[in-house]
Amino acid sequence: YTFKRFVVGGDNQLAAAACVAVSENPARIYNPLFLYGGVGLGKTHLMHAIGNAMLAADPNKRVAYAPTEHFVNELVTSIQEGTTPEFRRYYRRMDLLLVDDVHFLQGKERTQEEFFHTFNSLFDAHKQIVLTSDRPPKEIPGLEERLISRFEWGLVADINPPDYETRVAILRKKANDDSLTLDPEVIDYIATSCTS
């Protein structure tokens, strides 16, 4: 997942530009960066592209990618095993924390509490935080108001489904990357038929 392999169109232009800016100037602008949109629109791709770009620029950077479900499971395990301090140290020493699908925090009070403190620790240390969700922070039910507030401190950017022209560009790029030759009629058919 790199920026070079991501096709930018009118429906994701702001999010893509913000991700590039964050990768070049972590924790200086758009901290946190909150991306939201439907399934399969490129949120995770962009998130990984930020991490890959930062590691390419400096392999010594500490980058963690954590789907929210993984974060929750690690926290539960650390509570069961009495290793919560190690859990905290791991996440709070990162230069870049990428948390995917934060809408899964809804209703998980203990995890929200732990994430709140991790967020504060990283933010105060001028470390970059990038979050994704299927909806904007204010629309995540069961999310504590203090987390909603923090998620909105930086930039909240949506990614919408691609228009016809962007779908064609994605298909051409994917075919080229995979060394495939597709007839223009096939590309048109797919781009017209697959709109979600």
Coordinates of C-alpha atoms in Angstrom, one line a residue:
Y1 CA 0.0 0.0 0.0
T2 CA 1.7 3.1 -1.3
F3 CA 0.6 6.5 -2.5
K4 CA 1.9 5.6 -5.9
R5 CA -0.6 2.8 -6.2
F6 CA -3.6 4.9 -5.0
V7 CA -5.8 6.4 -7.6
V8 CA -6.9 9.9 -6.7
G9 CA -10.2 11.2 -7.9
G10 CA -12.6 14.0 -6.9
D11 CA -14.2 11.8 -4.3
N12 CA -11.0 11.1 -2.3
Q13 CA -8.8 14.0 -3.2
L14 CA -8.9 15.8 0.1
A15 CA -8.2 12.7 2.1
A16 CA -5.3 11.6 -0.2
A17 CA -3.7 15.1 0.0
A18 CA -4.0 15.1 3.8
C19 CA -2.4 11.7 4.0
V20 CA 0.6 12.8 1.9
A21 CA 0.9 16.0 4.0
V22 CA 0.8 13.9 7.2
S23 CA 3.4 11.5 5.9
E24 CA 5.8 14.4 5.0
N25 CA 5.1 16.4 8.2
P26 CA 3.9 14.0 11.0
A27 CA 2.3 15.6 14.0
R28 CA 2.7 19.1 12.5
I29 CA -0.6 19.4 10.7
Y30 CA -3.8 17.3 10.8
N31 CA -3.1 15.5 14.1
P32 CA -5.1 13.4 14.4
L33 CA -6.1 12.6 10.9
F34 CA -9.6 11.0 10.8
L35 CA -10.7 9.3 7.6
Y36 CA -14.2 8.0 7.2
G37 CA -16.2 6.4 4.4
G38 CA -17.8 3.1 3.3
V39 CA -16.1 -0.2 2.9
G40 CA -13.5 -0.6 0.1
L41 CA -13.0 3.1 -0.7
G42 CA -9.3 3.2 0.3
K43 CA -9.1 4.3 3.9
T44 CA -6.9 1.4 4.9
H45 CA -4.8 1.8 1.8
L46 CA -4.1 5.5 2.6
M47 CA -3.4 4.7 6.2
H48 CA -0.8 2.1 5.3
A49 CA 0.6 4.4 2.7
I50 CA 1.3 7.0 5.4
G51 CA 3.1 4.3 7.5
N52 CA 5.1 3.0 4.5
A53 CA 6.1 6.5 3.4
M54 CA 7.3 7.4 7.0
L55 CA 9.3 4.1 7.2
A56 CA 10.8 4.7 3.8
A57 CA 12.0 8.1 4.9
D58 CA 13.2 6.9 8.3
P59 CA 13.3 3.1 9.0
N60 CA 13.9 3.8 12.7
K61 CA 10.5 5.3 13.1
R62 CA 8.2 3.3 15.4
V63 CA 4.9 2.7 13.5
A64 CA 2.0 0.6 14.7
Y65 CA -1.0 -0.4 12.7
A66 CA -3.9 -1.7 14.8
P67 CA -7.4 -2.6 13.7
T68 CA -9.6 -1.6 16.7
E69 CA -10.6 -5.2 17.2
H70 CA -6.9 -6.1 17.6
F71 CA -6.4 -3.2 20.1
V72 CA -9.4 -4.4 22.1
N73 CA -8.2 -8.0 22.2
E74 CA -4.7 -7.0 23.2
L75 CA -6.1 -4.9 26.0
V76 CA -8.3 -7.7 27.3
T77 CA -5.3 -10.1 27.2
S78 CA -3.1 -7.7 29.0
I79 CA -5.8 -7.3 31.7
Q80 CA -6.1 -11.1 32.0
E81 CA -2.3 -11.6 32.2
G82 CA -1.6 -8.6 34.3
T83 CA 0.6 -7.0 31.6
T84 CA -1.3 -3.7 31.1
P85 CA 1.8 -1.6 31.8
E86 CA 3.6 -3.4 28.9
F87 CA 0.5 -2.8 26.7
R88 CA 0.5 0.9 27.5
R89 CA 4.3 1.2 26.9
Y90 CA 4.1 -0.5 23.5
Y91 CA 1.4 1.9 22.1
R92 CA 2.5 5.0 23.8
R93 CA 6.1 4.9 22.5
M94 CA 5.0 4.9 18.8
D95 CA 5.9 7.7 16.4
L96 CA 2.9 6.9 14.3
L97 CA -0.2 5.1 15.5
L98 CA -2.7 3.9 12.8
V99 CA -6.0 2.7 14.2
D100 CA -8.4 1.2 11.7
D101 CA -12.2 1.0 12.3
V102 CA -12.5 3.1 15.5
H103 CA -16.3 2.7 15.3
F104 CA -15.7 -0.6 17.0
L105 CA -14.9 1.3 20.2
Q106 CA -18.5 1.9 20.6
G107 CA -19.8 0.6 23.9
K108 CA -16.4 -0.6 25.2
E109 CA -15.9 1.7 28.2
R110 CA -12.6 0.2 29.4
T111 CA -11.1 0.2 26.0
Q112 CA -12.3 3.8 25.4
E113 CA -10.7 4.8 28.7
E114 CA -7.4 3.2 27.7
F115 CA -7.5 4.6 24.2
F116 CA -8.2 8.1 25.6
H117 CA -5.0 8.0 27.7
T118 CA -3.0 6.6 24.8
F119 CA -4.3 9.3 22.5
N120 CA -3.4 12.0 25.0
S121 CA 0.1 10.6 25.6
L122 CA 0.9 10.4 21.9
F123 CA -0.6 13.8 21.1
D124 CA 1.2 15.5 24.0
A125 CA 4.5 13.9 22.8
H126 CA 3.9 15.3 19.3
K127 CA 3.4 11.9 17.7
Q128 CA 1.0 11.3 14.7
I129 CA -2.3 9.6 15.1
V130 CA -4.4 8.4 12.1
L131 CA -7.8 6.9 12.6
T132 CA -10.4 5.4 10.2
S133 CA -14.1 4.7 10.6
D134 CA -17.2 4.0 8.5
R135 CA -18.7 7.3 9.8
P136 CA -17.6 10.7 11.2
P137 CA -16.8 10.8 15.0
K138 CA -20.1 12.5 16.0
E139 CA -22.1 9.7 14.4
I140 CA -20.4 6.8 16.2
P141 CA -23.0 5.7 18.8
G142 CA -21.7 4.8 22.2
L143 CA -18.5 6.8 21.8
E144 CA -17.5 9.0 24.7
E145 CA -17.8 12.7 24.1
R146 CA -14.2 13.3 25.1
L147 CA -13.0 10.9 22.4
I148 CA -15.3 12.5 19.8
S149 CA -13.8 15.9 20.7
R150 CA -10.2 14.6 20.4
F151 CA -10.9 12.9 17.1
E152 CA -12.1 16.2 15.7
W153 CA -9.0 18.2 16.9
G154 CA -7.2 17.6 13.6
L155 CA -8.8 17.0 10.2
V156 CA -11.8 14.9 9.6
A157 CA -12.0 13.9 5.9
D158 CA -14.5 11.7 4.1
I159 CA -13.9 9.4 1.2
N160 CA -16.9 8.9 -1.1
P161 CA -17.5 6.2 -3.7
P162 CA -15.6 6.9 -6.9
D163 CA -17.4 8.4 -9.9
Y164 CA -17.3 6.6 -13.3
E165 CA -14.1 8.3 -14.5
T166 CA -12.3 7.4 -11.3
R167 CA -13.5 3.8 -11.5
V168 CA -12.1 3.6 -15.0
A169 CA -8.8 5.0 -13.8
I170 CA -8.7 2.5 -11.0
L171 CA -9.4 -0.4 -13.3
R172 CA -6.7 0.7 -15.8
K173 CA -4.2 1.2 -13.0
K174 CA -4.9 -2.2 -11.5
A175 CA -4.7 -3.9 -14.9
N176 CA -1.4 -2.2 -15.6
D177 CA 0.0 -3.1 -12.2
D178 CA -1.0 -6.7 -12.8
S179 CA 0.3 -6.7 -16.4
L180 CA -3.1 -7.4 -17.7
T181 CA -4.6 -6.2 -21.0
L182 CA -8.3 -5.4 -20.8
D183 CA -10.4 -4.3 -23.7
P184 CA -11.9 -0.8 -23.3
E185 CA -15.4 -2.3 -23.5
V186 CA -14.6 -4.6 -20.6
I187 CA -13.3 -1.7 -18.5
D188 CA -16.4 0.3 -19.5
Y189 CA -18.7 -2.5 -18.6
I190 CA -17.1 -3.1 -15.1
A191 CA -17.0 0.7 -14.4
T192 CA -20.6 1.1 -15.3
S193 CA -21.9 -2.1 -13.6
C194 CA -19.9 -1.9 -10.3
T195 CA -20.7 1.4 -8.6
S196 CA -20.2 0.4 -5.0

